[in-house]
PDB file of C-alpha atoms in Angstrom:
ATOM      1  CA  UNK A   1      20.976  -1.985  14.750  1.00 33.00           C
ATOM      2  CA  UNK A   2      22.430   1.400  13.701  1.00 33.00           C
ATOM      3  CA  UNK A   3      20.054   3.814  13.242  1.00 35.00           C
ATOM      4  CA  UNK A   4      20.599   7.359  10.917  1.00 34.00           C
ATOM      5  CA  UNK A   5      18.532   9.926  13.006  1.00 31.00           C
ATOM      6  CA  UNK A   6      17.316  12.516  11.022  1.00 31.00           C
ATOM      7  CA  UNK A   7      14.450  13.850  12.668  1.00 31.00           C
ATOM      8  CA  UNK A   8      12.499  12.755  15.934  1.00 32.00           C
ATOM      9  CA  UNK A   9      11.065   9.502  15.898  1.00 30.00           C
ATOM     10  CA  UNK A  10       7.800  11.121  17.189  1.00 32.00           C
ATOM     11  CA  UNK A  11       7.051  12.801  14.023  1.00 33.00           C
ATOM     12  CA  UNK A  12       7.170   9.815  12.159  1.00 36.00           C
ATOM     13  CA  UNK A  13       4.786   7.791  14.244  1.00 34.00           C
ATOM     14  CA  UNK A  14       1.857  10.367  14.157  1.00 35.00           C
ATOM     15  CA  UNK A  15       2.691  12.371  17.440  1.00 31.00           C
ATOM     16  CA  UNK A  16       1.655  15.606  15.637  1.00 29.00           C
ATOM     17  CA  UNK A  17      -0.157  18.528  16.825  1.00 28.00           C
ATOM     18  CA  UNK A  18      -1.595  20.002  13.802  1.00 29.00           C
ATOM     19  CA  UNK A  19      -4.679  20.731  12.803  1.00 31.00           C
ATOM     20  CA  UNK A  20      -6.580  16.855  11.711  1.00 36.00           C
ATOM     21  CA  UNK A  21      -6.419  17.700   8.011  1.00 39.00           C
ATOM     22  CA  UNK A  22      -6.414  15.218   5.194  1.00 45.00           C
ATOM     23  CA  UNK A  23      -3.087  14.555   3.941  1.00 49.00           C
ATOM     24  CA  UNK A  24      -1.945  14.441   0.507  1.00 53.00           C
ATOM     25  CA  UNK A  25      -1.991  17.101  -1.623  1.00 54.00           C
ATOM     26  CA  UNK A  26      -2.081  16.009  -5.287  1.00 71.00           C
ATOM     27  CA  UNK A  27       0.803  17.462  -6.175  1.00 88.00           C
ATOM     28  CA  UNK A  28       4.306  16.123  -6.545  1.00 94.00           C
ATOM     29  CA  UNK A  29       6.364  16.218  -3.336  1.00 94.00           C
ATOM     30  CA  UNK A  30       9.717  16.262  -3.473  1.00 95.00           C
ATOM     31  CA  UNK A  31      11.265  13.061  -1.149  1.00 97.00           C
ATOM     32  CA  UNK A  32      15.126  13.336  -1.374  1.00 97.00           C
ATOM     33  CA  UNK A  33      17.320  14.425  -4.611  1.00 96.00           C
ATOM     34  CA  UNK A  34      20.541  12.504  -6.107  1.00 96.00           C
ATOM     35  CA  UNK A  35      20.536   9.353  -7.907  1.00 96.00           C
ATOM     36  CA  UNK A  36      20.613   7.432  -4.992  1.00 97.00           C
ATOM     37  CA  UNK A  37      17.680   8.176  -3.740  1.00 98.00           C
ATOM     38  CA  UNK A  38      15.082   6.824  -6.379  1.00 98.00           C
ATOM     39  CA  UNK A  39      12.072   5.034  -5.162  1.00 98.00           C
ATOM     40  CA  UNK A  40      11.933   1.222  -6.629  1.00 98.00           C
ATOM     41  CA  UNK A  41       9.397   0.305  -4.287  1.00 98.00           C
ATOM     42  CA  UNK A  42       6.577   1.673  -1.811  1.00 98.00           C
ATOM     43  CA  UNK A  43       4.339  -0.228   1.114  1.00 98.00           C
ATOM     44  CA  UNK A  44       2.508   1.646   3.902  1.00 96.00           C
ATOM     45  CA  UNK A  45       3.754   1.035   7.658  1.00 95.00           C
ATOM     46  CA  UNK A  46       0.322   3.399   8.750  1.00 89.00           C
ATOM     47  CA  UNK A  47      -1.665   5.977   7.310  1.00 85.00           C
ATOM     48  CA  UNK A  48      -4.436   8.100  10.064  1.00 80.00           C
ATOM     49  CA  UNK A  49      -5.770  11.515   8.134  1.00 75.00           C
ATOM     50  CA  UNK A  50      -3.227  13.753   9.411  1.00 78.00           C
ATOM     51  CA  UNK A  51      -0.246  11.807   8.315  1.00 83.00           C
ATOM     52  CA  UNK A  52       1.206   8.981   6.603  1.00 89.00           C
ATOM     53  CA  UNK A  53       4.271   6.665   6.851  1.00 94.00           C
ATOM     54  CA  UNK A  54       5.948   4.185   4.184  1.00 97.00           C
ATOM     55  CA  UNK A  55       8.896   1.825   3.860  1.00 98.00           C
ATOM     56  CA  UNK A  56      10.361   2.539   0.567  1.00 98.00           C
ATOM     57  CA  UNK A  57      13.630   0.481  -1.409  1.00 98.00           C
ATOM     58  CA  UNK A  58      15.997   1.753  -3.327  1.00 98.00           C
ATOM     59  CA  UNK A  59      17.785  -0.345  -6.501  1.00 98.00           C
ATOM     60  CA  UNK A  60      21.175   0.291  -5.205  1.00 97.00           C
ATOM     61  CA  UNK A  61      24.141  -1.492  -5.776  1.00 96.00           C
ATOM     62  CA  UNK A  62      27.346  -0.563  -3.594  1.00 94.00           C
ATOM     63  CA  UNK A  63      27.821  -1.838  -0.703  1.00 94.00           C
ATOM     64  CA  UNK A  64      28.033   1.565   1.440  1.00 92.00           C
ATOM     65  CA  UNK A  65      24.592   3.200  -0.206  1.00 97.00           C
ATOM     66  CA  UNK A  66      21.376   2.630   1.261  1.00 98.00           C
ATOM     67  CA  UNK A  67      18.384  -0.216   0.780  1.00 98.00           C
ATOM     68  CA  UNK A  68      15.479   0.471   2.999  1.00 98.00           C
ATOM     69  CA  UNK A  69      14.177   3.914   4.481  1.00 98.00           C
ATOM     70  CA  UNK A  70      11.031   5.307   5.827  1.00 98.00           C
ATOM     71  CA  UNK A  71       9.392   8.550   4.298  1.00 97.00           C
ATOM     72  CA  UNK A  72       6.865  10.566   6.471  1.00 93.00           C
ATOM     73  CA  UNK A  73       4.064  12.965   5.309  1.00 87.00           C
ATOM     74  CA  UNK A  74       2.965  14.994   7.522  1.00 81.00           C
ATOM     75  CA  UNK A  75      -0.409  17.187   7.604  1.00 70.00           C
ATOM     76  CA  UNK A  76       1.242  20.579   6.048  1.00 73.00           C
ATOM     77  CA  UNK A  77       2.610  18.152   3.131  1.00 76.00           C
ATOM     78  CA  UNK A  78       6.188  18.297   4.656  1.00 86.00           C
ATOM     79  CA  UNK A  79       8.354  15.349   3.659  1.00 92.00           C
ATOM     80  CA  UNK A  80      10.678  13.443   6.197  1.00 94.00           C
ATOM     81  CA  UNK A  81      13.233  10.849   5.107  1.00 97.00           C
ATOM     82  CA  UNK A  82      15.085   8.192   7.763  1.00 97.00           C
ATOM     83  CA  UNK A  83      17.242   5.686   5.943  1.00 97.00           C
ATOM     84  CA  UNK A  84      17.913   2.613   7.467  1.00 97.00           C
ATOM     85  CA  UNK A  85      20.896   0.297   8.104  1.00 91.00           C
ATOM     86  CA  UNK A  86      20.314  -3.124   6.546  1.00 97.00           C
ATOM     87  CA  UNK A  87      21.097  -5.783   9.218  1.00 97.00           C
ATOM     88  CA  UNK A  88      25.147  -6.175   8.935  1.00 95.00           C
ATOM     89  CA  UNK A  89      24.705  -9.841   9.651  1.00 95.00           C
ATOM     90  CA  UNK A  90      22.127 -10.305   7.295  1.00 98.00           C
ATOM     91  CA  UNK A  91      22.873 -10.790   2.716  1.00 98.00           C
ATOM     92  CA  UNK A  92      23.094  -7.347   1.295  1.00 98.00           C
ATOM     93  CA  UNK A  93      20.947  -6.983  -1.296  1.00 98.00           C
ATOM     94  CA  UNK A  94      21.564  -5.764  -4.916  1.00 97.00           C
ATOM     95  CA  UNK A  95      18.758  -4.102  -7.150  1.00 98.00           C
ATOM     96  CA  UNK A  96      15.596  -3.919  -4.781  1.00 98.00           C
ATOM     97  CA  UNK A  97      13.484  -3.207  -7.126  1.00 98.00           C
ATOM     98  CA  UNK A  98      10.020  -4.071  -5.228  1.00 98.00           C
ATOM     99  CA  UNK A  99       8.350  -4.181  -1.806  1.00 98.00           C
ATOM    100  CA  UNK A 100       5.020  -5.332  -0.545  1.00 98.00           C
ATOM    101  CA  UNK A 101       4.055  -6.149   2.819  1.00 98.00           C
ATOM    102  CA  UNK A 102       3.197  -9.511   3.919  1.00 98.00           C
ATOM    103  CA  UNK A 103      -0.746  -9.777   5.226  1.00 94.00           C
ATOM    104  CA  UNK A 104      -0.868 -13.206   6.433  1.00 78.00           C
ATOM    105  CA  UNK A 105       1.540 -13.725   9.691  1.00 85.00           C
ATOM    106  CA  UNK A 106       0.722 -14.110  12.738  1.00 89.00           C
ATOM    107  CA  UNK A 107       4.321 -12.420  13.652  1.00 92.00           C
ATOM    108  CA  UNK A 108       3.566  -9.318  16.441  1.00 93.00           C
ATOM    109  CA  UNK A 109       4.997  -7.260  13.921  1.00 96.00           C
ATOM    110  CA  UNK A 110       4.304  -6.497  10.221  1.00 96.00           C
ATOM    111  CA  UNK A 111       6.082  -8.087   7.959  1.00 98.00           C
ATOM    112  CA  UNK A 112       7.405  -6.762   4.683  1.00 98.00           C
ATOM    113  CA  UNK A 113       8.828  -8.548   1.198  1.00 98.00           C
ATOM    114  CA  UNK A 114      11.560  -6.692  -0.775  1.00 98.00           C
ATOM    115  CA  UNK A 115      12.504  -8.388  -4.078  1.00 98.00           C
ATOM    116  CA  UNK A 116      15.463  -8.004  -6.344  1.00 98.00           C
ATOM    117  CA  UNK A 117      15.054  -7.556 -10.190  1.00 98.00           C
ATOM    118  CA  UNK A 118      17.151 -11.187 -10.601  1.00 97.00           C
ATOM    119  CA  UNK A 119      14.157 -12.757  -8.339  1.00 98.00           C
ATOM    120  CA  UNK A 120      15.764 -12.925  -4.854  1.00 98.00           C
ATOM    121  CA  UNK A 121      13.312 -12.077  -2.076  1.00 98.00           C
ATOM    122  CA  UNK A 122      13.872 -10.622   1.355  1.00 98.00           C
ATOM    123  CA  UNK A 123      11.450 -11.625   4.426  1.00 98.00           C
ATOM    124  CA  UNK A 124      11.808  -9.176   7.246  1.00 98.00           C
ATOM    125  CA  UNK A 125       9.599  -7.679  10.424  1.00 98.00           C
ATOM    126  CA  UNK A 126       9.030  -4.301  10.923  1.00 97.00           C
ATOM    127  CA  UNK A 127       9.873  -3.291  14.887  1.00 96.00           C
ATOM    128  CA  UNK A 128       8.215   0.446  14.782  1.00 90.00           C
ATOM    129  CA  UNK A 129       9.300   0.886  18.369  1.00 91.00           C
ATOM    130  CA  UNK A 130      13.114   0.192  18.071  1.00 93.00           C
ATOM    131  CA  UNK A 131      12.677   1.020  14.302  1.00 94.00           C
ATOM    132  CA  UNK A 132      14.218  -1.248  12.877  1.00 96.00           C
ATOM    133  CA  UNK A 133      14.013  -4.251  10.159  1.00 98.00           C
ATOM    134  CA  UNK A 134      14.511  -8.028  11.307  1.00 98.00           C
ATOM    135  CA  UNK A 135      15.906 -10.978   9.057  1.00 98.00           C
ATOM    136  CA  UNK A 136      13.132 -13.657   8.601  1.00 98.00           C
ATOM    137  CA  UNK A 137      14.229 -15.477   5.373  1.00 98.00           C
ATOM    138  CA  UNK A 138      15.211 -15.349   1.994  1.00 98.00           C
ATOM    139  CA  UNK A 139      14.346 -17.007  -1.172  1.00 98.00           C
ATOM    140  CA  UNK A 140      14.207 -17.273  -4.809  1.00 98.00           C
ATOM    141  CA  UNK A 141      11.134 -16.911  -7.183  1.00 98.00           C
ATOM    142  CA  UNK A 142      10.774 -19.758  -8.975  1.00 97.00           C
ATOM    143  CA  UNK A 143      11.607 -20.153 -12.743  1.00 92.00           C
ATOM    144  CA  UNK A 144      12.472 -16.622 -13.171  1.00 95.00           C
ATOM    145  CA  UNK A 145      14.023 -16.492 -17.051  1.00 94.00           C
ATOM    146  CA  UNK A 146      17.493 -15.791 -17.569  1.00 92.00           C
ATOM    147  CA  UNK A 147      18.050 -12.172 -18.658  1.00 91.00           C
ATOM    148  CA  UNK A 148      14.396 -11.159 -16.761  1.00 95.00           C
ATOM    149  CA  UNK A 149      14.737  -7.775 -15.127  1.00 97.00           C
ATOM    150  CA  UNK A 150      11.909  -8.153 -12.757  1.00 98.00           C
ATOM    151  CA  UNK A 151      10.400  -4.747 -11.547  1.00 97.00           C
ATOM    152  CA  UNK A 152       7.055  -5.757  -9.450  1.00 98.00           C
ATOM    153  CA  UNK A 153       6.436  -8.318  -6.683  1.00 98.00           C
ATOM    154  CA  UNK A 154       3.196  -8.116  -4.626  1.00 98.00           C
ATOM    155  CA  UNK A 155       1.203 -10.121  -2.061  1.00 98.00           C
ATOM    156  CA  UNK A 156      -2.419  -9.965  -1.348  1.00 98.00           C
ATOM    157  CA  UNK A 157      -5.208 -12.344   0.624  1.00 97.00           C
ATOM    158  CA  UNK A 158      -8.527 -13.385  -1.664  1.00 96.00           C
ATOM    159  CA  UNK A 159     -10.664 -15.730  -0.586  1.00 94.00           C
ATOM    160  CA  UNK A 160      -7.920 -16.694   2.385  1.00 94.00           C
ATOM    161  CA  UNK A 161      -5.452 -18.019  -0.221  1.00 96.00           C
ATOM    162  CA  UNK A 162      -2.074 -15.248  -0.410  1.00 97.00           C
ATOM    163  CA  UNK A 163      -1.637 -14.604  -3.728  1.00 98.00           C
ATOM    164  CA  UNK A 164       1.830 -13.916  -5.130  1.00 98.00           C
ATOM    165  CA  UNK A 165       2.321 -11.499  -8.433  1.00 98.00           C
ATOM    166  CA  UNK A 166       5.501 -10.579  -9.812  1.00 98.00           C
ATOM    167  CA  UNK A 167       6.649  -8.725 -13.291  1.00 98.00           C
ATOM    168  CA  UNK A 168       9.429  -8.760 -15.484  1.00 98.00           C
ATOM    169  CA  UNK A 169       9.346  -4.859 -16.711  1.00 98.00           C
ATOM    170  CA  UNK A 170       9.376  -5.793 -20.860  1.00 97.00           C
ATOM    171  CA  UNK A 171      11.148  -3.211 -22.610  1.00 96.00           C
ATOM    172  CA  UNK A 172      10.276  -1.717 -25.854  1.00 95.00           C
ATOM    173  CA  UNK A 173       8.668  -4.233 -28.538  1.00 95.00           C
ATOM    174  CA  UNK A 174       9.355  -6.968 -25.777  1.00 96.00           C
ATOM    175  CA  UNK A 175       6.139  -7.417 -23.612  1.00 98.00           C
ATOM    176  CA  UNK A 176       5.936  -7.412 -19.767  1.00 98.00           C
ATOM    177  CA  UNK A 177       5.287 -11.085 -18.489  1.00 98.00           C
ATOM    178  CA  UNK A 178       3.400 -11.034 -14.743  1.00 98.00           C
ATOM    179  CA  UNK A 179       3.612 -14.193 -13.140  1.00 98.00           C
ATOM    180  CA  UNK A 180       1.138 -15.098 -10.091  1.00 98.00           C
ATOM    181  CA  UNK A 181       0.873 -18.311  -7.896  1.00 98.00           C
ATOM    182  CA  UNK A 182      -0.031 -19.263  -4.259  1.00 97.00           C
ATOM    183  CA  UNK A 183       2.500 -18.581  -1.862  1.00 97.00           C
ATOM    184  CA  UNK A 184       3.209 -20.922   1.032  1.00 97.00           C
ATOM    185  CA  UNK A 185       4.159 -18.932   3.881  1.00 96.00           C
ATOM    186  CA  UNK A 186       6.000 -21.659   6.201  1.00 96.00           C
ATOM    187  CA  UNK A 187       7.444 -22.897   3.112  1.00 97.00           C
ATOM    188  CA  UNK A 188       8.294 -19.617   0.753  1.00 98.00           C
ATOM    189  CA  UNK A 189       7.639 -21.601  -2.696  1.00 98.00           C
ATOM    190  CA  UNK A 190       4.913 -20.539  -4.827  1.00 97.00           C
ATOM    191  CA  UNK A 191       2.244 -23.294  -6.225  1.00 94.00           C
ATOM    192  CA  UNK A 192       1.509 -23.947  -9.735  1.00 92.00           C
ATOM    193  CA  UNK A 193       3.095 -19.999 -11.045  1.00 96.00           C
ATOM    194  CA  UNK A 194       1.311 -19.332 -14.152  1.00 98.00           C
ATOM    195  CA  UNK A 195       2.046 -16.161 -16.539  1.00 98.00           C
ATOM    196  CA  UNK A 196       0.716 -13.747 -19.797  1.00 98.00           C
ATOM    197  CA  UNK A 197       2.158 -10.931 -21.614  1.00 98.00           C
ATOM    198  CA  UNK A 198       1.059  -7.508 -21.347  1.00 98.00           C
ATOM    199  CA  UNK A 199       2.155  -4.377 -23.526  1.00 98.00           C
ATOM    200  CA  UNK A 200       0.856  -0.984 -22.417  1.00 98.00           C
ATOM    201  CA  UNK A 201       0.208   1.870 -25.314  1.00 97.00           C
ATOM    202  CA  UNK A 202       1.311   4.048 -23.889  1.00 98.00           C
ATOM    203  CA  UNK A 203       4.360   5.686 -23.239  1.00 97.00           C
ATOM    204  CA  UNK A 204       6.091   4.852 -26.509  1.00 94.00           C
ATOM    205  CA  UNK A 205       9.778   4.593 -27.339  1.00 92.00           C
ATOM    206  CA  UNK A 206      11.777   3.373 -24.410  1.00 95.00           C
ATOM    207  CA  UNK A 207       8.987   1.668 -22.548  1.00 97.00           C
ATOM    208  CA  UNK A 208       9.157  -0.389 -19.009  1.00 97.00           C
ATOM    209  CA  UNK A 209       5.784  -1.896 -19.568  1.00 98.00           C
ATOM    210  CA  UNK A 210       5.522  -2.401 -15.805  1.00 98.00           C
ATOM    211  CA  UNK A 211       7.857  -0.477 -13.622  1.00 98.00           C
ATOM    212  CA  UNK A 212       5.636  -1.917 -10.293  1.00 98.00           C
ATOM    213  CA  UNK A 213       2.271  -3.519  -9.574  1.00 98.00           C
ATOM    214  CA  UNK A 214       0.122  -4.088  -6.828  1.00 98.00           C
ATOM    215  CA  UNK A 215      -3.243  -5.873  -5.787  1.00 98.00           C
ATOM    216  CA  UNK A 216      -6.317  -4.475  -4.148  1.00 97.00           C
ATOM    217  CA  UNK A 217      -8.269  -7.040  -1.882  1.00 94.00           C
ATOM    218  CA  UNK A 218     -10.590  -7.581  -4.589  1.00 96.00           C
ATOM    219  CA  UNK A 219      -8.320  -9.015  -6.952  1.00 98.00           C
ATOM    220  CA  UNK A 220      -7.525  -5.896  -8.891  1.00 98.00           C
ATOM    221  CA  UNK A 221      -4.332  -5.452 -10.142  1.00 98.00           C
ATOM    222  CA  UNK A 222      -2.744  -1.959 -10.618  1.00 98.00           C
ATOM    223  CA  UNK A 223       0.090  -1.555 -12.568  1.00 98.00           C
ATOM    224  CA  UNK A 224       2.542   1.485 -13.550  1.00 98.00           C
ATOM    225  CA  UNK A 225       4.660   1.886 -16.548  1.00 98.00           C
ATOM    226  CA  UNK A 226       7.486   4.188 -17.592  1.00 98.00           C
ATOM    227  CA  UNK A 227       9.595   5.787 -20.413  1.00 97.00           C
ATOM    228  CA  UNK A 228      13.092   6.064 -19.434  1.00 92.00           C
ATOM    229  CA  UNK A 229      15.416   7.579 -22.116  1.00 90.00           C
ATOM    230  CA  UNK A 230      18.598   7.324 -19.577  1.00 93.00           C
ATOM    231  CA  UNK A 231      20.059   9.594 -16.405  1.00 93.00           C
ATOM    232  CA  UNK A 232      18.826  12.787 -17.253  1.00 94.00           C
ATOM    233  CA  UNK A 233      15.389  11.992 -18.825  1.00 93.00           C
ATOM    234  CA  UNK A 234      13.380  12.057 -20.202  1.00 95.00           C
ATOM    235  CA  UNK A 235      10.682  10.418 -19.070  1.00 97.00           C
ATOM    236  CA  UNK A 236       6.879   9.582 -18.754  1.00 98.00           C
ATOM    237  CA  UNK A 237       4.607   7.436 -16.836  1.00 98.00           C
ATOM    238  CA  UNK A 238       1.332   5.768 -16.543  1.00 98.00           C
ATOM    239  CA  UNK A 239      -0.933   4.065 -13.959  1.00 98.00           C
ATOM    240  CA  UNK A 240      -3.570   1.012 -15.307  1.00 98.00           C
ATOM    241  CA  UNK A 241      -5.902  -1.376 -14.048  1.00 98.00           C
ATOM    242  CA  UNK A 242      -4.529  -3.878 -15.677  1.00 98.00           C
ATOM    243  CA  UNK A 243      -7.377  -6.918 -14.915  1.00 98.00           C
ATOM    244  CA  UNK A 244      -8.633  -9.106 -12.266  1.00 98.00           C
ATOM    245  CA  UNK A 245      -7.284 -12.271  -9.929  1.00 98.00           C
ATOM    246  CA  UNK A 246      -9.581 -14.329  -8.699  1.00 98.00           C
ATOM    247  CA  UNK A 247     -10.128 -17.673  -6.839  1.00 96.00           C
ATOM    248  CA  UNK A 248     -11.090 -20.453  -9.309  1.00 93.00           C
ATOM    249  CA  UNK A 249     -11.609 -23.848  -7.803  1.00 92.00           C
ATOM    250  CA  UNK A 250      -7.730 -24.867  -6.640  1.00 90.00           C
ATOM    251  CA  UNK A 251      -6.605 -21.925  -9.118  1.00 94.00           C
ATOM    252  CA  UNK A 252      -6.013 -18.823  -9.089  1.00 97.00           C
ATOM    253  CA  UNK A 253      -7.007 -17.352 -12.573  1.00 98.00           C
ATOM    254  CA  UNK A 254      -6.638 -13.733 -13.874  1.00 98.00           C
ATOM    255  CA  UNK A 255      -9.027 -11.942 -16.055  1.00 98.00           C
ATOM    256  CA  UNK A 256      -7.215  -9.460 -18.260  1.00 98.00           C
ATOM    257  CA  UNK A 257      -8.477  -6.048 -19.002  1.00 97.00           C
ATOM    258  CA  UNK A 258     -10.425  -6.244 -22.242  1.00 95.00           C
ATOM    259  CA  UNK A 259      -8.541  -3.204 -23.396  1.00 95.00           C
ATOM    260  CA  UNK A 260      -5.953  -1.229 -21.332  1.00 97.00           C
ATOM    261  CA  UNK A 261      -6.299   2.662 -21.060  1.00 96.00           C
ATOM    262  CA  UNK A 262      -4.090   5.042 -18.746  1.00 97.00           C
ATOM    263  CA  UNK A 263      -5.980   6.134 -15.588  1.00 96.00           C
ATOM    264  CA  UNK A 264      -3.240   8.621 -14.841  1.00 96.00           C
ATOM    265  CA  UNK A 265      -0.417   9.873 -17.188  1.00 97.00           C
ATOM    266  CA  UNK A 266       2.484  11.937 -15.879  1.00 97.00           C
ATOM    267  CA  UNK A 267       4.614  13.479 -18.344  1.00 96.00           C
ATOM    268  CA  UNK A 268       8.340  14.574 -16.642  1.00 96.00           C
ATOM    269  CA  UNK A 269       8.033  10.945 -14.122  1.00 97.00           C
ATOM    270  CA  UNK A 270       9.671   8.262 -14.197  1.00 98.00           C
ATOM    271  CA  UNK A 271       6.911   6.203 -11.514  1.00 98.00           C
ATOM    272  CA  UNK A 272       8.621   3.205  -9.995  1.00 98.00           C
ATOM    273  CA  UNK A 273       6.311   2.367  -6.816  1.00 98.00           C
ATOM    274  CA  UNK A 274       2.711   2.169  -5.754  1.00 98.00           C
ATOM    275  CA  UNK A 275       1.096   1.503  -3.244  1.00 98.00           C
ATOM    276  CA  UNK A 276      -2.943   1.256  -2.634  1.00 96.00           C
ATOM    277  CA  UNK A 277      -4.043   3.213   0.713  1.00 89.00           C
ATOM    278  CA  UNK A 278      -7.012   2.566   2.573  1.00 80.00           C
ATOM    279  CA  UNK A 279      -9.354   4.010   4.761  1.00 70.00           C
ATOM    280  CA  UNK A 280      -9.744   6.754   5.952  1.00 69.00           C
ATOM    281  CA  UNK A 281      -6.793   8.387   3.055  1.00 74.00           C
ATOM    282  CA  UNK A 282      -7.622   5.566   0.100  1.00 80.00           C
ATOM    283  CA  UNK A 283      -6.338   6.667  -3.450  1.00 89.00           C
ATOM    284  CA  UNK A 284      -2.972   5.617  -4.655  1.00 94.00           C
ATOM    285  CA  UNK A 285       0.549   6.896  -3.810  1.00 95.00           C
ATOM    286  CA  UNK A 286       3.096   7.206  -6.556  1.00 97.00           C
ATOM    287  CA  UNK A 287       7.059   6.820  -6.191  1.00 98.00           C
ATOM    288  CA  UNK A 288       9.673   8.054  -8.500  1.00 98.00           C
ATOM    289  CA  UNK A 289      13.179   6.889  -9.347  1.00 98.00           C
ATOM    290  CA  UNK A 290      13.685  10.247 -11.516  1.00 97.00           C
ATOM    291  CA  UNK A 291      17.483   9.271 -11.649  1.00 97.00           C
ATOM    292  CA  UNK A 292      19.901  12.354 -11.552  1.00 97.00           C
ATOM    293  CA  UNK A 293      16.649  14.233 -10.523  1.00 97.00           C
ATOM    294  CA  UNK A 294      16.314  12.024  -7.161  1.00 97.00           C
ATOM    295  CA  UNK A 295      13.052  10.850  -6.033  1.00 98.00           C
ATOM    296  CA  UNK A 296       9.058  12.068  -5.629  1.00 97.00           C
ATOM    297  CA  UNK A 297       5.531  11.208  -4.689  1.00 96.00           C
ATOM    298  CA  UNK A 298       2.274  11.994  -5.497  1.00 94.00           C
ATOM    299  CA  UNK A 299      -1.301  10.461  -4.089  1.00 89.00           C
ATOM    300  CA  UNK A 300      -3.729   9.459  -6.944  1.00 84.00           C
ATOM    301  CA  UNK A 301      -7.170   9.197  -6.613  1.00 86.00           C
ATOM    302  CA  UNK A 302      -9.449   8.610  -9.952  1.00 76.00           C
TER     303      UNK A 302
END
């Protein structure tokens, strides 16, 4: 596979001779700049404490501009970007808007789902040592409505079933729906999809209720949401904990948050990814699709 090089493969992998430092400043770190270079979608390939690496989607569209990359913090906070060249054999996909990584295989290497906002999901591997994607499969999620602009898809194990959640983003007066279900794995259909509306207070006006979600491995789901008053901003953003999955019998039922209140606001950010880190970083990592201003992150921790 073709492969942009632009920087040494060692950095990226953790082959650094710094000072062991925790990584992640809370501040806003600038990733790349340029509208195509927005963040739609985050998932950690490894994090140690002296530096950090994540596949990250963009949403576009043309056939020459780039899908899939790999940012790289380092421990002095430096940013390094390596995009990737989508398999040339494999469907080009239009929109990613999500990505989550896949935590039951028993592949040799990790596994990754990027989803489209019409639905359409891409199965891959992850070969760090050739650094590179592989095709597994891809597939539709079921039922999706027509005119649905779907903005989060996430996996997670509980209680050894793999839970599937997705979003359509809402916009405005119109609510956010999240859909969840079972996933089959050798199958790619999801069991039984059930779904409920959710409307965030806040940010007001032009409102993505949820511009990405994600799952912690106890049920808790995470999700972000985002003003976005065009190209050039602009824009605001908040993180909530929006309720709980569980295991229920043969179900899989969700508890909503009895009332929903921002855990994190960001005024100036348009937040289009998360991702939940665990030990030894934990805390949350923020992506931006800032439009004309390009793309950020920042690592949350409440």
């Amino acid at each position: 596979m073709r492969l942009y090089r632009y920087f040494s493969i060692a950095l990226l992998f953790g082959t650094l001779t710094y000072a062991r430092q925790p990584v992640f400043a809370q501040e806003w770190l600038q990733v790349r700049e340029g509208k195509l270079f927005g963040i739609s979608g985050i998932a950690s390939i490894e994090t140690r404490e002296d530096t950090a690496s994540f596949l990250v989607v963009h949403d576009n569209k043309g056939d020459d501009r780039i899908r899939l990359a790999i940012v790289s913090l380092s421990a002095t906070d430096s940013i390094e970007y390596l995009p990737l060249a989508w398999p040339e054999d494999w469907e080009l996909p239009i929109d990613l808007e999500s990505l989550t990584m896949v935590p039951q295989t028993d592949r040799p290497d990790p596994c990754f789902m990027a989803a489209s906002s019409s639905g359409r999901v891409f199965y891959f591997s992850f070969d760090a040592a050739e650094v590179s994607i592989e095709p597994i499969a891809v597939f539709e999620l079921p039922d999706v409505p027509s005119g649905s602009n779907l903005e989060g898809f996430a996996l997670q194990e509980i209680a050894g079933r793999l839970l599937a959640v997705w979003a359509d983003r809402g916009s405005g007066e119109r609510a956010a729906i999240v859909y969840w279900g079972e996933l089959d794995l050798a199958a790619l259909t999801v069991n039984a999809p059930e779904a409920i509306a959710v409307r965030v207070p806040w940010p007001e006006g032009n409102v993505r209720h949820i511009s990405d979600l994600k799952v912690d491995d106890r049920g808790g789901l995470t999700i972000t949401s985002a003003m976005d008053s065009g190209d050039d901003g602009p824009f605001d953003s908040a993180v909530y904990h929006a309720g709980t999955f569980a295991v229920d019998g043969e179900a899989i039922a969700f508890e909503a948050a009895s009332e929903l209140r921002p855990v994190a606001r960001y005024d100036g950010r348009k937040i289009e990814a998360i991702e939940l880190l665990t030990a030894p970083v934990g805390g949350t990592i923020l992506g931006t699709d800032d439009e004309n201003f390009g793309s950020s992150i920042v690592r949350f921790v409440q």
